[in-house]
mmCIF file of C-alpha atoms and ligand atoms in Angstrom:
data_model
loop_
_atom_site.group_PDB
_atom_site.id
_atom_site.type_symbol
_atom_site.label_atom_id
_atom_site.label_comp_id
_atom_site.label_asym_id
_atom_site.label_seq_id
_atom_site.Cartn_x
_atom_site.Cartn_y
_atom_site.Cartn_z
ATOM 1 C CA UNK A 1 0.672 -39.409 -18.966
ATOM 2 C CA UNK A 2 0.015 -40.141 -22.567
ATOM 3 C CA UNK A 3 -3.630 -38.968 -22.701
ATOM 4 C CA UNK A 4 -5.652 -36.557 -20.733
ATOM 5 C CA UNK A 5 -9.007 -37.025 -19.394
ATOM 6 C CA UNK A 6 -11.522 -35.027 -20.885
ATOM 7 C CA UNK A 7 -12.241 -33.247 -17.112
ATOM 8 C CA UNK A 8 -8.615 -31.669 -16.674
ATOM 9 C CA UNK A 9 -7.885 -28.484 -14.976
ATOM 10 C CA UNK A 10 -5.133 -25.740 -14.709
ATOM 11 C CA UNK A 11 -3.758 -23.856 -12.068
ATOM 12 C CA UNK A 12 -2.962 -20.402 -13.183
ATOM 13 C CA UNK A 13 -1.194 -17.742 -11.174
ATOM 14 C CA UNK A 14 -1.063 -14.245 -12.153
ATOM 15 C CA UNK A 15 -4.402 -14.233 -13.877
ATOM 16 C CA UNK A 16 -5.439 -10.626 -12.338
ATOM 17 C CA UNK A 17 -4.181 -8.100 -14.478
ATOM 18 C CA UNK A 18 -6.322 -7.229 -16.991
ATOM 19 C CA UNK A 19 -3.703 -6.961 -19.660
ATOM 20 C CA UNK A 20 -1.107 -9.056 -18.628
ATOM 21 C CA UNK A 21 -0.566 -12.645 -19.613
ATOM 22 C CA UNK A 22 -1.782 -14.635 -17.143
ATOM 23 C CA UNK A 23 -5.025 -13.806 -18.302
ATOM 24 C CA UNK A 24 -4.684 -14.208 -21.478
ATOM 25 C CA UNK A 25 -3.281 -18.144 -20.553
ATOM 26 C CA UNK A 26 -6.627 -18.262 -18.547
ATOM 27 C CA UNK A 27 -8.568 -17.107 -21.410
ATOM 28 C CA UNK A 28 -6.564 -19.624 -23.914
ATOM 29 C CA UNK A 29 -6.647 -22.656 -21.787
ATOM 30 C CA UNK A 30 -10.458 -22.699 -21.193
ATOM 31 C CA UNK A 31 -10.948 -22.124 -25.259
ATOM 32 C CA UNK A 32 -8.995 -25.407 -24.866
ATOM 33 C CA UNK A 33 -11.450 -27.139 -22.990
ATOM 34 C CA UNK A 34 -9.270 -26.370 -19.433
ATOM 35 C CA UNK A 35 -11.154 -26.336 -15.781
ATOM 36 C CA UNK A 36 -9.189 -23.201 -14.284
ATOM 37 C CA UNK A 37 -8.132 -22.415 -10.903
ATOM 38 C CA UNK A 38 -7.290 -18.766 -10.708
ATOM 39 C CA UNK A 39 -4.814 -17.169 -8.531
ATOM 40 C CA UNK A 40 -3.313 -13.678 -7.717
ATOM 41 C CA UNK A 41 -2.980 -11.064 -4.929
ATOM 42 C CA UNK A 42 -6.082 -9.825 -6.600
ATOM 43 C CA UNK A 43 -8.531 -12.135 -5.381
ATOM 44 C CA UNK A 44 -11.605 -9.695 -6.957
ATOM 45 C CA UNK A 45 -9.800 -9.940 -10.466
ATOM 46 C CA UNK A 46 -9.425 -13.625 -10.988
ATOM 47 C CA UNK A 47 -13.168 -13.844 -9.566
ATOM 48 C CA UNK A 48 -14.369 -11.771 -12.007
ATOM 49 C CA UNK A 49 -12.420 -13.694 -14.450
ATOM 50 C CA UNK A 50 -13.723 -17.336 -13.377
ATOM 51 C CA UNK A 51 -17.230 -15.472 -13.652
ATOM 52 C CA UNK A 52 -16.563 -14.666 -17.466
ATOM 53 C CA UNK A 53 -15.217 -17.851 -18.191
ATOM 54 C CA UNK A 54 -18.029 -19.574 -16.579
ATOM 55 C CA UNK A 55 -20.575 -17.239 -18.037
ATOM 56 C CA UNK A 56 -19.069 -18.538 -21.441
ATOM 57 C CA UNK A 57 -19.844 -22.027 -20.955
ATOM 58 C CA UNK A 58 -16.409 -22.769 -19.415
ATOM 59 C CA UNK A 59 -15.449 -24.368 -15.424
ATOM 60 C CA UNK A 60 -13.348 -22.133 -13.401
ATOM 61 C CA UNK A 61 -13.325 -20.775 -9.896
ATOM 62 C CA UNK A 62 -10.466 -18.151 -8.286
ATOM 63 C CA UNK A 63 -9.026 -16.934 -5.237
ATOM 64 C CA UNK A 64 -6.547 -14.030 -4.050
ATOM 65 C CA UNK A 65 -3.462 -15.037 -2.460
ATOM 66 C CA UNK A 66 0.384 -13.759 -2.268
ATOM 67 C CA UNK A 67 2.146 -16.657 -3.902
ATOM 68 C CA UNK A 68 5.085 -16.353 -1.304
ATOM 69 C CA UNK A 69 3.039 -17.270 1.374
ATOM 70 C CA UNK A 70 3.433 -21.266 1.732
ATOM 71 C CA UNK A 71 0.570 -21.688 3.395
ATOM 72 C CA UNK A 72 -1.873 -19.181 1.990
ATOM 73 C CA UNK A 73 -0.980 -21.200 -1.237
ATOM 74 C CA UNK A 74 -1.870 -24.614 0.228
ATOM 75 C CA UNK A 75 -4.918 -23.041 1.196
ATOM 76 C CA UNK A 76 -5.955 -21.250 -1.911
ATOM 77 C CA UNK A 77 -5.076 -24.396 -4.165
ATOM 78 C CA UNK A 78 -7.141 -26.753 -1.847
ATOM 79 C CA UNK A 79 -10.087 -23.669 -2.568
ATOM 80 C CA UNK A 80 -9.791 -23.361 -6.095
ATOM 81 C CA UNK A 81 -9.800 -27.120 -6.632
ATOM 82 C CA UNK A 82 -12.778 -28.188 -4.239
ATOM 83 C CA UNK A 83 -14.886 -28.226 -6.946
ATOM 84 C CA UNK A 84 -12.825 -28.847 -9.776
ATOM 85 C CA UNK A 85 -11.995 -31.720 -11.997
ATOM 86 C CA UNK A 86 -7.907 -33.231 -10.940
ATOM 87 C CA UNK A 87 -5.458 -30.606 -11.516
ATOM 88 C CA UNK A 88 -3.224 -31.868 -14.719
ATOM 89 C CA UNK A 89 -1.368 -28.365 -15.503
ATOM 90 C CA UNK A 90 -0.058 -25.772 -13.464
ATOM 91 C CA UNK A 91 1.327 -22.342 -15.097
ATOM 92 C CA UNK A 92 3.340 -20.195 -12.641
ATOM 93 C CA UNK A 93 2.633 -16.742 -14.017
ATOM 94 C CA UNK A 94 2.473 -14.446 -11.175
ATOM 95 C CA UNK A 95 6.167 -12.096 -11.251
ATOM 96 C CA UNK A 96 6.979 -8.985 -9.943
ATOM 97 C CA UNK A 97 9.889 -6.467 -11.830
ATOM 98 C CA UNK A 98 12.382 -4.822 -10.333
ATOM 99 C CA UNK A 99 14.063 -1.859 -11.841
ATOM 100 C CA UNK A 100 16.429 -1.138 -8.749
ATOM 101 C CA UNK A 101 20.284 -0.417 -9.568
ATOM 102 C CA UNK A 102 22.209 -3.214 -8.082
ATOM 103 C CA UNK A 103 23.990 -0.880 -6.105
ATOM 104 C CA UNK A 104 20.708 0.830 -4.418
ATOM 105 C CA UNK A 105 19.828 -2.475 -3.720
ATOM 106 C CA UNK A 106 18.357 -3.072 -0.076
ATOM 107 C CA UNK A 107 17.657 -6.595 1.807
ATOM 108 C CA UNK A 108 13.552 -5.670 1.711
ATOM 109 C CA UNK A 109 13.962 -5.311 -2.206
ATOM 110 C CA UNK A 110 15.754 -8.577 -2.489
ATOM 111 C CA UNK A 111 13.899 -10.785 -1.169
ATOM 112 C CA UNK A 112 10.119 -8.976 -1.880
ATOM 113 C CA UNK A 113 11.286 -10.148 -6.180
ATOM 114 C CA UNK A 114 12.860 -13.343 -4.986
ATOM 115 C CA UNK A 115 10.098 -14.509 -2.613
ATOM 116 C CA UNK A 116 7.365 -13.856 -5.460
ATOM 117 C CA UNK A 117 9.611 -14.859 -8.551
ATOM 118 C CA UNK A 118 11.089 -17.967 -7.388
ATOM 119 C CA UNK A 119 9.549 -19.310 -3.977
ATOM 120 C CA UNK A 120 6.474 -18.606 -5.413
ATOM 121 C CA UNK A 121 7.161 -20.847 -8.081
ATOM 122 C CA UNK A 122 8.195 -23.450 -5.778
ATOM 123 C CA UNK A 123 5.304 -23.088 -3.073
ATOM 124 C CA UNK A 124 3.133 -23.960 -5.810
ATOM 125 C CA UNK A 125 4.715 -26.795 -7.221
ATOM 126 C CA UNK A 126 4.498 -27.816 -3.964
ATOM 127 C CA UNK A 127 1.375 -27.667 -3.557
ATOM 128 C CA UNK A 128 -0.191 -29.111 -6.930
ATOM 129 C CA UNK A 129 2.706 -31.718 -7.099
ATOM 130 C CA UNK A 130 1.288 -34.664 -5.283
ATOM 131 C CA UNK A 131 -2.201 -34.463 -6.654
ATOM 132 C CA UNK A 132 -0.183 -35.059 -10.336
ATOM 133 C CA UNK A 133 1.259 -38.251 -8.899
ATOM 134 C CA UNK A 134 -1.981 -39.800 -7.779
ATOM 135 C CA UNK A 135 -3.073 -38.342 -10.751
ATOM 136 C CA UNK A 136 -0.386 -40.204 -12.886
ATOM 137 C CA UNK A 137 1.255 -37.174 -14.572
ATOM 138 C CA UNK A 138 1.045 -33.561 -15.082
ATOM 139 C CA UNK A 139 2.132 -30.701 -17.178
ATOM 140 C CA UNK A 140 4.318 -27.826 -14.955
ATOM 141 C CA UNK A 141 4.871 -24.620 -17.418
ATOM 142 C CA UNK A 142 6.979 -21.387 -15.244
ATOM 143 C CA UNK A 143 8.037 -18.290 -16.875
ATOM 144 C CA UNK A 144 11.194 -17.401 -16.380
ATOM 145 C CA UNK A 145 12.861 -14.170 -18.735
ATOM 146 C CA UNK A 146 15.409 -13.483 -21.338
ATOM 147 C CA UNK A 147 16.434 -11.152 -18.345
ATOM 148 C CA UNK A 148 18.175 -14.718 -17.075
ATOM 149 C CA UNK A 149 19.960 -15.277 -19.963
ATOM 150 C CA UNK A 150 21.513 -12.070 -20.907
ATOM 151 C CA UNK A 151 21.974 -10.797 -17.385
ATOM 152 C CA UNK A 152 19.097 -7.628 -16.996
ATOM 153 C CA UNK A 153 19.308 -5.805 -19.406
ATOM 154 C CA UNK A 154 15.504 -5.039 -19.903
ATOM 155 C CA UNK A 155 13.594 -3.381 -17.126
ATOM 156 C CA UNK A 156 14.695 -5.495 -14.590
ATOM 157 C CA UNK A 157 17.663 -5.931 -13.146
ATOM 158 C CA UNK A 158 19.539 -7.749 -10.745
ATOM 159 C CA UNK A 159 17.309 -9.781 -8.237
ATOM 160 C CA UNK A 160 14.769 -10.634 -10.766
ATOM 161 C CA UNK A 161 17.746 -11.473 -13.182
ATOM 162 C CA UNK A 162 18.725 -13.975 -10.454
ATOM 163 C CA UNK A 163 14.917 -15.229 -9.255
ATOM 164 C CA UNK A 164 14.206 -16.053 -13.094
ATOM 165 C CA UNK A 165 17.524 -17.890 -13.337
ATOM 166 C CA UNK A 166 16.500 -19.598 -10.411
ATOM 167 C CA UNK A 167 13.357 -20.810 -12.310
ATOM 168 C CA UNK A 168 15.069 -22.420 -14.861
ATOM 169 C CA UNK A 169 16.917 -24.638 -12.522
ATOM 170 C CA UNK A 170 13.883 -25.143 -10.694
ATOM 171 C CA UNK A 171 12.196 -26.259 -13.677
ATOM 172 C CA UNK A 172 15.289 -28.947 -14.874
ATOM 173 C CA UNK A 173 15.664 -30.355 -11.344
ATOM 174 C CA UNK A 174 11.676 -30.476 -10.968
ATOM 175 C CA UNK A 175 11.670 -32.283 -14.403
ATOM 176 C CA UNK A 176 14.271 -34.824 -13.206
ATOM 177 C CA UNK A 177 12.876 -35.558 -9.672
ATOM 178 C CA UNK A 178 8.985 -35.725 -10.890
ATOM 179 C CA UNK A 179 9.318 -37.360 -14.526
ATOM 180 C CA UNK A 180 9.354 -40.743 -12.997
ATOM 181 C CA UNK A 181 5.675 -39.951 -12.206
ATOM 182 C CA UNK A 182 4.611 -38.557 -15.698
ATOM 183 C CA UNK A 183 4.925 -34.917 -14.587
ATOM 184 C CA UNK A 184 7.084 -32.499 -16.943
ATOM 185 C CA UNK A 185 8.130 -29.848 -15.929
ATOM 186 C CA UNK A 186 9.360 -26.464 -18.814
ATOM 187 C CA UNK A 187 10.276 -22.848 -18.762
ATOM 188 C CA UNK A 188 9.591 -19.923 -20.859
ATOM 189 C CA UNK A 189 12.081 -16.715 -21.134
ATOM 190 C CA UNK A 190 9.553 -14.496 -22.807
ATOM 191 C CA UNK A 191 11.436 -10.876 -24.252
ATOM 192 C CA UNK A 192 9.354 -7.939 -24.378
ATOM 193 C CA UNK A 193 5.596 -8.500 -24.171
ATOM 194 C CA UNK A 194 3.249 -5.586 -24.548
ATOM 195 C CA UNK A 195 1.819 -6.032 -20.787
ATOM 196 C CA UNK A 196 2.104 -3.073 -18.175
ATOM 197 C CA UNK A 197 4.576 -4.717 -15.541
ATOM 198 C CA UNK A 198 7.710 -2.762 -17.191
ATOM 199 C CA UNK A 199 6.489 0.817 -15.102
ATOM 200 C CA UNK A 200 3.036 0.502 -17.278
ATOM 201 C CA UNK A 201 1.705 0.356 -20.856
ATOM 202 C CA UNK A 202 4.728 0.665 -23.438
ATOM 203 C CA UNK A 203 4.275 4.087 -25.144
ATOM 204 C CA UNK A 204 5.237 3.920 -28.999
ATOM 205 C CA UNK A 205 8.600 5.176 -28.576
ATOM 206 C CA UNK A 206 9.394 2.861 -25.715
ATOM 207 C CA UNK A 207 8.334 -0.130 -28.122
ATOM 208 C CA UNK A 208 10.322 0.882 -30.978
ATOM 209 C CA UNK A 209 13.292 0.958 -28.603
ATOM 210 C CA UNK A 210 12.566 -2.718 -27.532
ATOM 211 C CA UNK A 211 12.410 -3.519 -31.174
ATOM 212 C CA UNK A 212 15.531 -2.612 -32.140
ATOM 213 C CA UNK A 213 16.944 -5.225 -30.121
ATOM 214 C CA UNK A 214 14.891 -7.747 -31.620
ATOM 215 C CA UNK A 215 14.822 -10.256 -35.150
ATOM 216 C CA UNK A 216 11.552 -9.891 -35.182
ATOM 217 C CA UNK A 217 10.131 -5.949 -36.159
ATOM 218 C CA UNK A 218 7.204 -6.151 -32.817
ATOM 219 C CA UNK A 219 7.505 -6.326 -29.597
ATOM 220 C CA UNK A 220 5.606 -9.806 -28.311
ATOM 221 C CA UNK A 221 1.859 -10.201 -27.305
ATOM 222 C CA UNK A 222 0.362 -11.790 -24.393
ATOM 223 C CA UNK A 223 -1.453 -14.252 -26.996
ATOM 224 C CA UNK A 224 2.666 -14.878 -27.851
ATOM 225 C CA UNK A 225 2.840 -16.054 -24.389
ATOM 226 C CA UNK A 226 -0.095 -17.977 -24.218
ATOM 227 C CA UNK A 227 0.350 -19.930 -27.354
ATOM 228 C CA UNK A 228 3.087 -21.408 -26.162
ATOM 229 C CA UNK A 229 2.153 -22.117 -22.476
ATOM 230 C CA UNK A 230 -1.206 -23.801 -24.180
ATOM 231 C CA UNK A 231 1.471 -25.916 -25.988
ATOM 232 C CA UNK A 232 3.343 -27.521 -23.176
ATOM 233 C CA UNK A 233 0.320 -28.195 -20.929
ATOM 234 C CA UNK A 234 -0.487 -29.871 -23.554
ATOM 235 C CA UNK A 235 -1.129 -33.541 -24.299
ATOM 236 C CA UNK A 236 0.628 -34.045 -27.225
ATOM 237 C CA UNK A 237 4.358 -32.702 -24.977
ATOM 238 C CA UNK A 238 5.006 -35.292 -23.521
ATOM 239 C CA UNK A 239 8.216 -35.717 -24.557
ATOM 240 C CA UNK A 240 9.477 -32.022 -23.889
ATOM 241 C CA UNK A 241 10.643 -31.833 -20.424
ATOM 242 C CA UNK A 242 13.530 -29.487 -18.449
ATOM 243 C CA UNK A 243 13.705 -27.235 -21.519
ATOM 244 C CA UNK A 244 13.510 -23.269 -21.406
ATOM 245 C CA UNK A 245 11.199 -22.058 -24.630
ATOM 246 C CA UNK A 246 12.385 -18.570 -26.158
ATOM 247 C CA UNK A 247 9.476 -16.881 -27.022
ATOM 248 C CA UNK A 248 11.348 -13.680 -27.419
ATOM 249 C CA UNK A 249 11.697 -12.344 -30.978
ATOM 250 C CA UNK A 250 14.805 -13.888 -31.684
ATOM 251 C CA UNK A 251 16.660 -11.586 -28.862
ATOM 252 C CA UNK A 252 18.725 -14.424 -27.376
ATOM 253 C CA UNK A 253 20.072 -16.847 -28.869
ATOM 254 C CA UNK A 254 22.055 -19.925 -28.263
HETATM 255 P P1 NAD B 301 1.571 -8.154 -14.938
HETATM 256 O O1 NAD B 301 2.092 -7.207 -13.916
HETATM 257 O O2 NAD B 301 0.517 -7.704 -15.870
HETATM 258 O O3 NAD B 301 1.077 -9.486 -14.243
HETATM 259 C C1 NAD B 301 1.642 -10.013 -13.080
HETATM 260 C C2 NAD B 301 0.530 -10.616 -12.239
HETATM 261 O O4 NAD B 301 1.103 -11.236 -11.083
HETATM 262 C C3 NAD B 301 -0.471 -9.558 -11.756
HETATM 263 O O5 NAD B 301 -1.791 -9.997 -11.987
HETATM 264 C C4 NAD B 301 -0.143 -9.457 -10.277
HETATM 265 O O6 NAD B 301 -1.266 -9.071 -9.474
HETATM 266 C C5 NAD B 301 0.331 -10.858 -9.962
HETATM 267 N N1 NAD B 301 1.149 -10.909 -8.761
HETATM 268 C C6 NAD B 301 2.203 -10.102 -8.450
HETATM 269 N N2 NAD B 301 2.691 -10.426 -7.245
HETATM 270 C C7 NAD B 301 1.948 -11.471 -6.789
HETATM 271 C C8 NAD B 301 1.972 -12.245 -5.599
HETATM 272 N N3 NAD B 301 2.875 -12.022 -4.618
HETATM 273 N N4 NAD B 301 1.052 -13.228 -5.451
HETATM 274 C C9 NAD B 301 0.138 -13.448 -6.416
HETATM 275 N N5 NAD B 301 0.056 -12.743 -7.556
HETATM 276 C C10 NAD B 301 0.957 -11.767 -7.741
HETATM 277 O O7 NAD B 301 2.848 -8.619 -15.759
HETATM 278 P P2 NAD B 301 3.035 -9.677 -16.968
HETATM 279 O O8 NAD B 301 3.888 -9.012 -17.965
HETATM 280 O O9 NAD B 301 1.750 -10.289 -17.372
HETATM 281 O O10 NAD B 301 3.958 -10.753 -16.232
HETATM 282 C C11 NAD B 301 3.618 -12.116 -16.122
HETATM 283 C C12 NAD B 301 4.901 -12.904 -15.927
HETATM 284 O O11 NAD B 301 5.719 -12.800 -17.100
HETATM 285 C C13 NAD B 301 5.786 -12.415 -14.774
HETATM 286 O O12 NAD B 301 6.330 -13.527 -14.103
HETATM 287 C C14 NAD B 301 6.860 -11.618 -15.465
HETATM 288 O O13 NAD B 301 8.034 -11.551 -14.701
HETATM 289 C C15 NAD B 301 7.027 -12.435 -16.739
HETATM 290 N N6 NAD B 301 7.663 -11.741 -17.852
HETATM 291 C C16 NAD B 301 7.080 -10.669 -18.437
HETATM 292 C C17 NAD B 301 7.716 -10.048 -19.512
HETATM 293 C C18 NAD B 301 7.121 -8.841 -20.187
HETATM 294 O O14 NAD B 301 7.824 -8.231 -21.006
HETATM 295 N N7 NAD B 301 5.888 -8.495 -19.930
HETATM 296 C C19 NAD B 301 8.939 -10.525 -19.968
HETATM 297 C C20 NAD B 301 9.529 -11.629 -19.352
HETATM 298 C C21 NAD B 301 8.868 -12.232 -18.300
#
């Protein structure tokens, strides 16, 4: 799809925690002139987030749902959209981290990070996928984490290592099957972002120890995020599909 009706509107999962980046997409793509659906498990957050935006001037409506229920996804999608213009963009923001040593890992922990991390992903895609074909196109944006690429090695370790892999061959087989129809479909491996899902809010000391990892001297911001999510829903990215974006302070590269 080479240009976007004026009416558009993105799905965004993850949108409940109040400093975590979902949000801030939400907040970023209706400056941007976005129609949101919100989802999370927090139904009363994302609410109370489509309020705001709508008590700005913006469109938005959200629901609470576990993304790793199939059908509770169907369901909340169909919701969220009722009202809303077609659904051009979806962001897959909703995660879960998992500091468990790979040898205390149980079954239970396993599949809790890889049902939210990666079928989550999919159950959406699933979902919002055929409205982009009748649509004629689409924007898919997922984050995945430098945790993929380098093997752990930040908070998390193995089984979201593995789910966030997963995501980035989600995203390059999803941007094969579905760019026949005008739908692309990119990752992002974000580093360290200032949110509270690494065992909550980064104290100083913890930050400066991220940092020393990194090119750049700060950790990352949710606006980081946001910026570049913003970007590849975007109309003018057409042309960028199956890629994974490093928005990670220069900590992996290749
Ligand atoms: P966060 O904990 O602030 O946000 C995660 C959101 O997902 C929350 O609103 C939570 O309620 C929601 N969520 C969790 N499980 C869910 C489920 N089953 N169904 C629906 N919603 C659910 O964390 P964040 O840092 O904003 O993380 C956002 C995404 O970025 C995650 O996918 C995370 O893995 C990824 N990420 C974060 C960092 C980082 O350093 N913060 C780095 C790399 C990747």
């Amino acid at each position: 799809m080479d240009t976007f009706p004026s009416e558009r509107t993105a799905i965004v999962t993850g949108a409940g925690s109040p400093r975590g980046i979902g949000r801030a997409v939400a907040r970023r793509l209706a400056k941007d002139g976005w129609a949101l659906g919100l989802l999370d498990i927090d139904g009363a957050a994302v609410r109370g987030l489509a309020e705001e935006i709508v008590a700005a001037g913006g469109r938005a409506a959200g629901a609470g749902v576990d993304v790793s229920d199939r059908d509770a996804v169907r369901a909340a999608v169909a919701e969220v959209t009722d009202a809303l213009p077609p659904v051009l963009a979806l962001a897959n923001i909703a995660g879960v981290s998992s500091p468990v040593p790979y040898l205390d890992l149980d079954d239970a922990e396993w599949e809790r990070v890889l049902r939210t991390n990666l079928f989550g992903v999919h159950y959406l895609t699933a979902a919002v996928a055929p409205a982009m074909v009748a649509a004629g196109g689409g924007r898919i944006v997922s984050i995945s984490s430098v945790s993929a690429q380098r093997g752990g090695g930040t908070y998390s370790k193995t089984p979201y290592s593995v789910a966030k892999a997963g995501v980035i061959g989600l995203t390059r087989s999803l941007a094969r099957e579905l760019g026949p129809h005008g739908i692309t479909a990119n990752a992002i491996a974000p580093g360290p972002i200032d949110t509270d899902i690494m065992g909550g809010t980064l104290s100083e000391e913890r930050k400066a120890e991220l940092v020393g990892d990194l090119v750049v001297n700060r950790v990352g911001t949710v606006e980081d995020i946001a910026a570049s999510v913003a970007f590849l829903v975007g109309e003018e990215s057409g042309y960028i599909t199956g890629q994974t974006l490093n928005v990670d302070g220069g900590l992996y590269m290749h």
